[in-house]
CSV table of C-alpha atoms in Angstrom, one decimal:
chain,number,residue,atom,x,y,z
A,1,MET,CA,-73.3,-27.8,-341.6
A,2,SER,CA,-72.3,-27.9,-337.9
A,3,LEU,CA,-75.7,-29.1,-336.7
A,4,LEU,CA,-77.2,-32.6,-337.3
A,5,MET,CA,-80.6,-33.4,-335.8
A,6,PHE,CA,-82.3,-36.8,-335.7
A,7,GLU,CA,-86.0,-36.3,-335.4
A,8,GLY,CA,-88.6,-39.0,-334.9
A,9,PRO,CA,-91.2,-40.7,-332.6
A,10,ALA,CA,-90.3,-42.4,-329.3
A,11,GLY,CA,-88.3,-45.5,-329.7
A,12,THR,CA,-87.0,-44.8,-333.2
A,13,GLY,CA,-83.4,-44.9,-332.1
A,14,LYS,CA,-82.6,-41.2,-331.9
A,15,THR,CA,-80.1,-41.8,-329.0
A,16,THR,CA,-78.5,-44.7,-330.9
A,17,ARG,CA,-78.1,-42.6,-334.0
A,18,LEU,CA,-76.6,-39.8,-331.9
A,19,LEU,CA,-74.0,-42.2,-330.5
A,20,ALA,CA,-73.1,-43.5,-333.9
A,21,ALA,CA,-72.7,-40.0,-335.3
A,22,ALA,CA,-70.6,-39.0,-332.3
A,23,ARG,CA,-68.3,-42.0,-332.8
A,24,GLU,CA,-68.0,-41.2,-336.5
A,25,TYR,CA,-67.0,-37.6,-335.7
A,26,LEU,CA,-64.4,-38.7,-333.2
A,27,GLU,CA,-62.9,-41.2,-335.6
A,28,GLN,CA,-62.3,-38.4,-338.1
A,29,ARG,CA,-61.3,-35.8,-335.5
A,30,PRO,CA,-59.8,-37.4,-332.3
A,31,LEU,CA,-60.0,-35.4,-329.2
A,32,ASP,CA,-56.8,-33.6,-327.9
A,33,VAL,CA,-55.6,-34.6,-324.4
A,34,GLU,CA,-57.5,-31.7,-322.7
A,35,GLN,CA,-60.7,-32.1,-324.8
A,36,ARG,CA,-63.9,-33.9,-323.8
A,37,VAL,CA,-67.4,-34.6,-325.3
A,38,LEU,CA,-70.2,-32.5,-323.8
A,39,ALA,CA,-73.6,-34.3,-323.5
A,40,LEU,CA,-76.7,-32.3,-322.6
A,41,THR,CA,-80.3,-33.1,-321.8
A,42,LYS,CA,-83.1,-31.4,-319.9
A,43,TYR,CA,-84.0,-34.1,-317.3
A,44,HIS,CA,-81.9,-36.3,-315.1
A,45,GLY,CA,-83.7,-39.5,-316.2
A,46,SER,CA,-82.5,-39.1,-319.8
A,47,ARG,CA,-79.1,-37.8,-318.5
A,48,ARG,CA,-78.5,-41.0,-316.6
A,49,ARG,CA,-79.5,-43.1,-319.6
A,50,MET,CA,-77.4,-41.1,-322.0
A,51,ASP,CA,-74.4,-41.1,-319.7
A,52,ILE,CA,-74.5,-45.0,-319.5
A,53,LYS,CA,-74.8,-45.4,-323.2
A,54,LEU,CA,-72.1,-42.8,-324.1
A,55,ARG,CA,-69.6,-44.4,-321.8
A,56,ASP,CA,-70.1,-47.8,-323.2
A,57,ARG,CA,-66.7,-49.1,-324.4
A,58,ASP,CA,-68.1,-50.6,-327.6
A,59,GLU,CA,-71.1,-48.5,-328.5
A,60,GLY,CA,-70.2,-45.1,-326.8
A,61,VAL,CA,-67.5,-42.5,-326.9
A,62,GLY,CA,-65.6,-43.5,-323.8
A,63,ASN,CA,-64.9,-41.7,-320.5
A,64,ALA,CA,-63.7,-38.4,-322.0
A,65,LEU,CA,-67.2,-37.2,-321.4
A,66,ASP,CA,-69.1,-34.7,-319.3
A,67,CYS,CA,-72.8,-35.6,-319.3
A,68,VAL,CA,-74.9,-33.0,-317.5
A,69,THR,CA,-78.3,-31.3,-317.7
A,70,VAL,CA,-78.6,-28.1,-319.6
A,71,ASP,CA,-79.4,-26.2,-316.4
A,72,SER,CA,-76.2,-27.6,-314.7
A,73,PHE,CA,-74.0,-26.6,-317.7
A,74,ALA,CA,-75.6,-23.1,-317.8
A,75,ARG,CA,-74.9,-22.7,-314.0
A,76,SER,CA,-71.2,-23.7,-314.3
A,77,LEU,CA,-70.8,-21.3,-317.3
A,78,VAL,CA,-72.4,-18.4,-315.4
A,79,VAL,CA,-70.3,-19.1,-312.3
A,80,ARG,CA,-67.1,-19.2,-314.4
A,81,TRP,CA,-67.9,-16.0,-316.2
A,82,ARG,CA,-69.7,-14.2,-313.3
A,83,SER,CA,-67.7,-11.0,-313.7
A,84,LEU,CA,-68.7,-10.7,-317.4
A,85,VAL,CA,-72.3,-11.6,-316.5
A,86,ASN,CA,-72.4,-8.7,-314.1
A,87,ASP,CA,-70.7,-6.3,-316.6
A,88,ILE,CA,-73.4,-7.0,-319.2
A,89,GLY,CA,-76.1,-6.3,-316.7
A,90,PHE,CA,-77.5,-9.7,-315.9
A,91,HIS,CA,-78.1,-10.8,-312.3
A,92,PRO,CA,-79.2,-14.5,-312.3
A,93,ILE,CA,-80.9,-15.7,-309.2
A,94,GLU,CA,-79.4,-18.8,-307.5
A,95,GLY,CA,-81.9,-21.7,-307.9
A,96,ASP,CA,-83.8,-19.8,-310.7
A,97,PHE,CA,-82.7,-21.8,-313.7
A,98,ALA,CA,-84.7,-19.7,-316.1
A,99,SER,CA,-82.6,-16.6,-315.2
A,100,ILE,CA,-79.4,-18.7,-315.2
A,101,THR,CA,-79.9,-20.3,-318.6
A,102,LEU,CA,-80.9,-16.8,-320.0
A,103,ALA,CA,-77.6,-15.4,-318.7
A,104,ALA,CA,-75.7,-18.4,-320.2
A,105,GLY,CA,-77.4,-17.9,-323.5
A,106,VAL,CA,-76.3,-14.2,-323.6
A,107,LEU,CA,-72.8,-15.2,-322.6
A,108,LEU,CA,-72.5,-17.7,-325.5
A,109,GLN,CA,-73.5,-15.1,-328.0
A,110,ARG,CA,-70.0,-13.6,-327.4
A,111,HIS,CA,-67.5,-15.3,-329.6
A,112,ASN,CA,-64.7,-15.4,-327.0
A,113,VAL,CA,-66.9,-17.3,-324.5
A,114,ALA,CA,-68.3,-19.7,-327.2
A,115,ARG,CA,-64.7,-20.4,-328.5
A,116,TRP,CA,-63.6,-21.0,-324.9
A,117,VAL,CA,-66.2,-23.6,-324.5
A,118,ALA,CA,-65.5,-25.1,-328.0
A,119,ARG,CA,-61.9,-25.5,-327.2
A,120,ARG,CA,-62.8,-27.8,-324.3
A,121,TYR,CA,-65.8,-29.4,-326.0
A,122,PRO,CA,-65.5,-29.6,-329.8
A,123,LEU,CA,-68.4,-32.1,-329.9
A,124,VAL,CA,-71.7,-31.4,-328.2
A,125,VAL,CA,-74.5,-34.1,-328.0
A,126,VAL,CA,-78.0,-32.9,-327.1
A,127,ASP,CA,-80.7,-35.5,-326.4
A,128,GLU,CA,-84.5,-34.7,-326.0
A,129,MET,CA,-83.8,-31.3,-327.5
A,130,GLN,CA,-87.6,-30.5,-327.7
A,131,ASP,CA,-87.5,-29.8,-324.0
A,132,CYS,CA,-85.1,-26.9,-324.4
A,133,LYS,CA,-86.8,-23.5,-324.1
A,134,GLY,CA,-85.8,-19.8,-324.0
A,135,GLY,CA,-82.3,-19.4,-322.6
A,136,GLU,CA,-81.6,-23.0,-323.3
A,137,VAL,CA,-82.2,-22.6,-327.0
A,138,ALA,CA,-80.1,-19.4,-326.9
A,139,LEU,CA,-77.3,-21.4,-325.3
A,140,LEU,CA,-77.4,-23.9,-328.2
A,141,LYS,CA,-77.5,-21.1,-330.8
A,142,GLY,CA,-74.4,-19.6,-329.3
A,143,LEU,CA,-72.5,-23.0,-329.4
A,144,GLU,CA,-73.7,-24.1,-332.9
A,145,PRO,CA,-71.2,-22.0,-335.0
A,146,HIS,CA,-68.2,-23.2,-333.0
A,147,VAL,CA,-68.8,-26.9,-332.3
A,148,ARG,CA,-70.2,-30.1,-333.9
A,149,LEU,CA,-73.7,-30.2,-332.5
A,150,LEU,CA,-75.6,-33.5,-332.7
A,151,CYS,CA,-79.3,-33.4,-331.5
A,152,GLY,CA,-82.2,-35.7,-331.0
A,153,ALA,CA,-85.7,-34.4,-330.8
A,154,ASP,CA,-89.5,-35.2,-331.2
A,155,ALA,CA,-91.9,-32.2,-331.1
A,156,PHE,CA,-94.8,-34.5,-330.0
A,157,GLN,CA,-93.0,-35.3,-326.7
A,158,ASP,CA,-92.9,-31.6,-325.8
A,159,LEU,CA,-95.3,-31.4,-322.8
A,160,SER,CA,-95.0,-27.6,-322.3
A,161,GLY,CA,-98.2,-27.0,-324.3
A,162,ASP,CA,-96.4,-24.9,-326.9
A,163,LYS,CA,-97.9,-25.2,-330.4
A,164,ASP,CA,-94.6,-24.7,-332.1
A,165,ASN,CA,-91.3,-26.0,-330.7
A,166,GLU,CA,-88.7,-23.3,-330.6
A,167,ALA,CA,-85.7,-25.6,-330.5
A,168,ILE,CA,-86.8,-27.8,-333.4
A,169,PHE,CA,-87.8,-24.9,-335.5
A,170,TRP,CA,-84.4,-23.3,-335.1
A,171,ALA,CA,-82.5,-26.5,-335.7
A,172,SER,CA,-84.4,-27.3,-338.9
A,173,LYS,CA,-83.4,-23.9,-340.3
A,174,VAL,CA,-79.7,-24.0,-339.6
A,175,GLY,CA,-78.8,-27.7,-339.7
A,176,GLU,CA,-79.3,-31.1,-341.4
A,177,VAL,CA,-82.4,-33.1,-340.4
A,178,VAL,CA,-82.6,-36.9,-340.5
A,179,ALA,CA,-86.2,-38.1,-340.1
A,180,LEU,CA,-86.6,-41.4,-338.3
A,181,THR,CA,-89.8,-43.5,-338.6
A,182,GLN,CA,-89.1,-47.2,-337.6
A,183,VAL,CA,-89.7,-48.0,-333.9
A,184,PHE,CA,-87.1,-50.2,-332.3
A,185,ARG,CA,-87.9,-49.9,-328.6
A,186,THR,CA,-90.7,-52.5,-328.9
A,187,GLN,CA,-92.2,-54.9,-331.4
A,188,THR,CA,-95.4,-55.4,-329.4
A,189,ILE,CA,-98.2,-54.9,-331.8
A,190,GLY,CA,-100.6,-53.3,-329.4
A,191,LEU,CA,-98.1,-50.7,-328.2
A,192,LEU,CA,-97.1,-49.8,-331.7
A,193,ALA,CA,-100.7,-49.4,-332.8
A,194,ALA,CA,-101.7,-47.3,-329.7
A,195,ALA,CA,-98.7,-45.0,-330.1
A,196,GLN,CA,-99.4,-44.5,-333.8
A,197,ALA,CA,-103.1,-43.8,-333.1
A,198,ILE,CA,-102.3,-41.2,-330.4
A,199,ARG,CA,-99.8,-39.4,-332.7
A,200,ASN,CA,-102.2,-39.5,-335.7
A,201,GLY,CA,-105.1,-38.1,-333.8
A,202,SER,CA,-107.1,-41.3,-334.1
A,203,ALA,CA,-109.3,-42.9,-331.4
A,204,VAL,CA,-107.4,-45.1,-329.0
A,205,SER,CA,-108.5,-48.6,-328.0
A,206,SER,CA,-107.2,-52.1,-327.3
A,207,ASP,CA,-108.8,-53.6,-330.4
A,208,SER,CA,-107.7,-57.0,-329.2
A,209,LYS,CA,-104.1,-56.3,-330.1
A,210,PRO,CA,-101.6,-57.9,-327.6
A,211,GLY,CA,-99.6,-55.8,-325.3
A,212,PHE,CA,-102.0,-52.8,-324.9
A,213,GLU,CA,-105.3,-52.4,-323.1
A,214,VAL,CA,-107.7,-49.6,-322.2
A,215,VAL,CA,-109.8,-50.6,-319.1
A,216,PRO,CA,-112.6,-48.5,-317.7
A,217,ALA,CA,-113.0,-48.2,-313.9
A,218,ALA,CA,-116.2,-46.9,-312.3
A,219,ALA,CA,-114.5,-46.7,-308.9
A,220,ALA,CA,-111.1,-46.7,-307.4
A,221,ALA,CA,-111.5,-50.2,-306.1
A,222,GLN,CA,-112.0,-51.5,-309.7
A,223,GLY,CA,-108.9,-49.7,-310.8
A,224,GLY,CA,-106.9,-51.0,-307.8
A,225,ALA,CA,-108.0,-54.6,-308.7
A,226,VAL,CA,-106.8,-54.1,-312.2
A,227,VAL,CA,-103.4,-52.9,-310.9
A,228,CYS,CA,-103.1,-55.9,-308.6
A,229,TRP,CA,-103.7,-58.4,-311.3
A,230,ARG,CA,-101.4,-56.7,-313.8
A,231,VAL,CA,-98.7,-56.6,-311.1
A,232,ARG,CA,-99.2,-60.3,-310.3
A,233,SER,CA,-98.9,-61.2,-314.0
A,234,TRP,CA,-96.1,-58.8,-315.0
A,235,ALA,CA,-93.8,-58.6,-311.9
A,236,PRO,CA,-91.6,-61.6,-313.0
A,237,ARG,CA,-90.7,-59.7,-316.2
A,238,GLY,CA,-89.2,-56.7,-314.4
A,239,PRO,CA,-90.1,-53.4,-312.7
A,240,ILE,CA,-93.5,-51.9,-313.3
A,241,ALA,CA,-94.1,-48.2,-313.5
A,242,LEU,CA,-97.5,-46.8,-312.4
A,243,ILE,CA,-97.7,-43.5,-314.3
A,244,SER,CA,-100.4,-41.0,-313.4
A,245,ALA,CA,-101.6,-38.2,-315.6
A,246,THR,CA,-101.9,-36.0,-312.5
A,247,ALA,CA,-99.6,-35.3,-309.6
A,248,ARG,CA,-100.0,-37.0,-306.2
A,249,GLY,CA,-102.7,-35.2,-304.2
A,250,THR,CA,-104.4,-33.6,-307.1
A,251,SER,CA,-106.6,-36.5,-308.3
A,252,PRO,CA,-108.5,-38.6,-305.8
A,253,PHE,CA,-108.9,-41.3,-308.4
A,254,SER,CA,-105.2,-41.9,-308.9
A,255,ASP,CA,-104.4,-41.6,-305.2
A,256,GLN,CA,-107.2,-44.0,-304.2
A,257,VAL,CA,-106.3,-46.6,-306.9
A,258,ILE,CA,-102.8,-46.8,-305.7
A,259,ASP,CA,-103.8,-46.8,-302.0
A,260,TRP,CA,-106.3,-49.6,-302.7
A,261,ALA,CA,-103.6,-51.7,-304.5
A,262,CYS,CA,-101.3,-51.2,-301.6
A,263,THR,CA,-103.7,-52.3,-298.9
A,264,ASN,CA,-106.2,-54.7,-300.5
A,265,ALA,CA,-106.2,-58.0,-302.4
A,266,SER,CA,-108.4,-58.8,-305.3
A,267,THR,CA,-110.0,-62.3,-305.4
A,268,ALA,CA,-111.0,-64.2,-308.5
A,269,LYS,CA,-113.9,-66.6,-308.8
A,270,ASN,CA,-111.5,-69.5,-308.7
A,271,GLY,CA,-110.1,-68.3,-305.4
A,272,ALA,CA,-106.8,-66.9,-306.7
A,273,THR,CA,-105.8,-63.6,-305.2
A,274,ALA,CA,-103.6,-60.7,-306.3
A,275,GLY,CA,-102.2,-58.1,-303.9
A,276,PRO,CA,-101.7,-56.2,-301.8
A,277,TYR,CA,-98.5,-54.8,-303.4
A,278,PRO,CA,-96.5,-52.2,-301.6
A,279,MET,CA,-95.5,-49.2,-303.8
A,280,GLU,CA,-94.6,-45.6,-303.2
A,281,TRP,CA,-94.8,-42.4,-305.2
A,282,GLU,CA,-91.6,-41.1,-306.6
A,283,SER,CA,-91.0,-37.8,-304.9
A,284,SER,CA,-90.3,-34.5,-306.7
A,285,ASP,CA,-87.3,-32.3,-305.9
A,286,ASP,CA,-89.6,-29.9,-303.9
A,287,GLU,CA,-91.2,-32.7,-301.9
A,288,ALA,CA,-87.8,-34.3,-301.1
A,289,GLN,CA,-86.5,-30.8,-300.0
A,290,GLN,CA,-89.5,-30.2,-297.9
A,291,ASP,CA,-89.1,-33.6,-296.2
A,292,ILE,CA,-85.6,-32.7,-295.1
A,293,LEU,CA,-86.5,-29.2,-293.9
A,294,GLU,CA,-89.4,-30.6,-291.8
A,295,VAL,CA,-87.1,-32.9,-290.0
A,296,LEU,CA,-84.7,-30.1,-289.3
A,297,ASP,CA,-87.6,-28.0,-287.9
A,298,LEU,CA,-86.2,-24.6,-289.0
A,299,ARG,CA,-87.8,-21.3,-288.2
A,300,ASN,CA,-89.9,-19.6,-290.9
A,301,ASP,CA,-87.8,-16.4,-290.9
A,302,PRO,CA,-85.2,-16.8,-293.7
A,303,THR,CA,-82.8,-14.3,-291.9
A,304,THR,CA,-82.7,-16.3,-288.7
A,305,GLU,CA,-79.1,-17.5,-287.9
A,306,ILE,CA,-78.3,-21.1,-287.0
A,307,CYS,CA,-75.1,-22.1,-285.3
A,308,CYS,CA,-73.0,-24.3,-287.6
A,309,THR,CA,-72.2,-26.7,-284.8
A,310,ASP,CA,-75.8,-27.1,-283.9
A,311,LEU,CA,-76.9,-27.5,-287.5
A,312,ALA,CA,-74.2,-30.2,-288.1
A,313,ALA,CA,-75.4,-32.1,-285.0
A,314,GLN,CA,-79.0,-31.8,-286.0
A,315,ALA,CA,-78.3,-33.0,-289.5
A,316,ASP,CA,-76.2,-35.9,-288.3
A,317,LYS,CA,-78.9,-37.0,-285.9
A,318,HIS,CA,-81.4,-37.3,-288.7
A,319,GLY,CA,-79.0,-38.9,-291.2
A,320,VAL,CA,-78.6,-35.9,-293.5
A,321,HIS,CA,-74.9,-36.4,-293.7
A,322,ASP,CA,-74.3,-34.2,-296.7
A,323,LEU,CA,-75.8,-31.3,-294.9
A,324,ARG,CA,-73.7,-32.1,-291.9
A,325,ASP,CA,-70.6,-32.0,-294.0
A,326,TRP,CA,-71.7,-28.7,-295.5
A,327,ALA,CA,-72.3,-27.1,-292.1
A,328,LEU,CA,-68.8,-28.2,-291.0
A,329,ARG,CA,-67.2,-26.8,-294.1
A,330,GLN,CA,-68.9,-23.4,-293.4
A,331,GLN,CA,-67.4,-23.5,-289.9
A,332,PHE,CA,-63.8,-24.8,-290.5
A,333,VAL,CA,-63.1,-23.8,-294.2
A,334,ARG,CA,-65.0,-20.5,-294.5
A,335,GLY,CA,-64.6,-19.6,-290.8
A,336,LEU,CA,-68.4,-18.9,-290.2
A,337,SER,CA,-69.9,-19.6,-286.9
A,338,ALA,CA,-73.5,-19.4,-288.1
A,339,VAL,CA,-75.5,-19.6,-291.4
A,340,THR,CA,-79.0,-18.3,-292.1
A,341,VAL,CA,-82.2,-20.3,-292.7
A,342,SER,CA,-82.2,-19.2,-296.3
A,343,ASP,CA,-78.6,-20.5,-296.7
A,344,VAL,CA,-79.7,-23.9,-295.4
A,345,VAL,CA,-82.8,-24.0,-297.6
A,346,ARG,CA,-80.7,-23.3,-300.6
A,347,GLU,CA,-78.1,-26.0,-299.7
A,348,VAL,CA,-80.8,-28.6,-299.0
A,349,GLY,CA,-82.2,-27.9,-302.5
A,350,ASP,CA,-78.8,-28.4,-304.0
A,351,ILE,CA,-78.4,-31.6,-302.0
A,352,VAL,CA,-81.7,-33.0,-303.3
A,353,ARG,CA,-80.7,-32.2,-306.9
A,354,ARG,CA,-77.2,-33.8,-306.5
A,355,ARG,CA,-78.7,-37.0,-305.0
A,356,ARG,CA,-81.2,-37.3,-307.8
A,357,ALA,CA,-78.6,-36.7,-310.4
A,358,PHE,CA,-75.7,-38.7,-309.2
A,359,GLY,CA,-76.8,-40.8,-306.2
A,360,PRO,CA,-77.4,-44.5,-306.4
A,361,HIS,CA,-80.9,-45.7,-307.5
A,362,ARG,CA,-82.7,-48.0,-305.1
A,363,ALA,CA,-84.1,-51.2,-306.6
A,364,TRP,CA,-87.9,-51.3,-306.8
A,365,ARG,CA,-90.5,-53.6,-308.2
A,366,GLN,CA,-93.3,-51.1,-308.7
A,367,ARG,CA,-93.4,-47.4,-308.2
A,368,ALA,CA,-95.9,-44.6,-308.9
A,369,MET,CA,-94.9,-41.4,-310.7
A,370,THR,CA,-96.3,-38.7,-312.9
A,371,ILE,CA,-95.9,-38.6,-316.7
A,372,HIS,CA,-93.4,-35.8,-316.3
A,373,GLN,CA,-91.3,-37.9,-313.9
A,374,ALA,CA,-91.4,-40.8,-316.3
A,375,LYS,CA,-90.4,-38.7,-319.2
A,376,ASN,CA,-87.4,-39.9,-321.2
A,377,ARG,CA,-87.2,-43.2,-319.3
A,378,GLU,CA,-88.0,-46.8,-320.2
A,379,PHE,CA,-89.8,-49.6,-318.3
A,380,GLU,CA,-90.6,-53.1,-319.1
A,381,SER,CA,-94.3,-52.7,-318.1
A,382,VAL,CA,-96.5,-49.6,-317.6
A,383,VAL,CA,-99.8,-49.0,-315.9
A,384,VAL,CA,-101.3,-45.6,-316.8
A,385,LEU,CA,-103.8,-44.0,-314.5
A,386,TRP,CA,-106.1,-41.6,-316.5
A,387,PRO,CA,-108.5,-39.6,-314.3
A,388,LEU,CA,-111.7,-38.2,-315.6
A,389,LYS,CA,-110.5,-34.5,-315.4
A,390,ILE,CA,-107.1,-33.6,-316.8
A,391,ALA,CA,-106.1,-30.1,-317.4
A,392,GLY,CA,-105.2,-29.0,-321.0
A,393,ASN,CA,-106.6,-29.2,-324.5
A,394,LEU,CA,-107.0,-32.4,-326.5
A,395,GLU,CA,-103.5,-32.0,-328.1
A,396,LEU,CA,-101.8,-31.8,-324.7
A,397,LYS,CA,-103.7,-34.8,-323.5
A,398,ARG,CA,-102.6,-36.8,-326.5
A,399,ARG,CA,-99.0,-35.8,-325.8
A,400,LEU,CA,-99.4,-36.8,-322.2
A,401,LEU,CA,-100.8,-40.2,-323.0
A,402,TYR,CA,-98.2,-40.8,-325.8
A,403,ASN,CA,-95.4,-40.1,-323.4
A,404,ALA,CA,-96.8,-42.5,-320.8
A,405,VAL,CA,-97.6,-45.4,-323.2
A,406,THR,CA,-94.2,-45.1,-325.0
A,407,ARG,CA,-92.3,-45.6,-321.8
A,408,ALA,CA,-93.2,-49.3,-322.1
A,409,ARG,CA,-91.0,-51.8,-323.8
A,410,GLY,CA,-93.3,-54.8,-323.4
A,411,ARG,CA,-96.8,-54.1,-322.3
A,412,ALA,CA,-99.1,-51.3,-321.0
A,413,VAL,CA,-102.6,-50.8,-319.7
A,414,VAL,CA,-104.5,-47.5,-319.4
A,415,ILE,CA,-107.0,-47.5,-316.6
A,416,VAL,CA,-109.6,-44.8,-317.4
A,417,GLN,CA,-111.8,-43.3,-314.6
A,418,ASP,CA,-115.4,-43.9,-315.8
A,419,PRO,CA,-117.8,-43.5,-312.9
A,420,LYS,CA,-121.0,-43.1,-315.1
A,421,ARG,CA,-119.8,-45.7,-317.6
A,422,SER,CA,-120.0,-43.0,-320.3
A,423,ALA,CA,-116.4,-42.0,-321.0
A,424,MET,CA,-115.7,-45.3,-322.7
A,425,THR,CA,-118.8,-45.6,-324.8
A,426,GLU,CA,-116.6,-44.2,-327.5
A,427,LYS,CA,-113.0,-45.1,-327.9
A,428,LEU,CA,-110.6,-43.0,-325.9
A,429,PHE,CA,-110.2,-39.5,-327.5
A,430,ALA,CA,-112.9,-40.1,-330.1
A,431,GLY,CA,-115.2,-37.6,-328.4
A,432,GLY,CA,-112.6,-35.4,-326.9
A,433,THR,CA,-112.0,-37.2,-323.7
């Protein structure tokens, strides 16, 4: 079989097993001079982590590696074969990755295209495969007959809301599946018990097990005080992620808890204080793009033309140097005197994605983010903010909480909004919370 999939819960060593399988394959079939390993994943958080591990001299496969997101690989394939894409009647839209991955999936159904990719990449490693959908799965299907395909996946970490996972269902039919059960990420009893309860559909509670707590908060101030004391206690151990089940601006509870912890101090009976602790929300690509566009103060009409010289000067003034360089390239390399607003918006979007994918990470002590932003990442300590109203059915809520809690290596607390002191009369999820 050309496909091997490691399937198991968070922290069971799927990535480690992928690396070992990749090294074993390369020992038996060394790469030619022009060949490389292709590593794919859906999100940049897991891409960064996988890139570091795969390049490790002792545990990885070395530097003959291209580690990219599935969307990025699909885009490069579509650009390379754009004439064929047009001939078969596909017109993918720049920036619309669903249409781009769909076109890439159709391309790879053609043996000449798939063999062309396989000649360059005889070994393809896919981490967090449960996140692949639609055209991304079609892309893997096209590659599978021509390459050695190593995959890691966990259906319970799929946050799309799909009842059945398309990628895992396909891989189980065509390849060999190795089931993993032992958790290695943490040995903290409370974290292990909580993760198991969430997966099994059981009620979730602290139950006096060390390393995991569920704390009710009637008001944001109570939640903020809990955050402050946990930060005070946990900060020496490493960065702390505050993970919200809702996006910034959509839940007053999460926003107010974080604001309170940033601006207030909690005082204990013995006079000890905790806080305030500065922290910021991790921005999404859309938010980061909008921040840059607001600084540039562009007109709303996408067809309006902007002089390249003026754009370069404006971008340089506000420190957007990659946009300045792009504007100068349009002028001196492409010979354009002006570009449209839509061109600038598209380039700013690409700049944001490149920065997030390949730019340096700023050091931080505590930062707020959504569960989706925390996905596939690891933190020493985690504070989960769980508002009273969360969209989705009980199954999706369990998956959300599971993804949040299992980001922690050492300890986690779930702060549950409970204004009427009723949500926590039963253990979390026991009554469908």
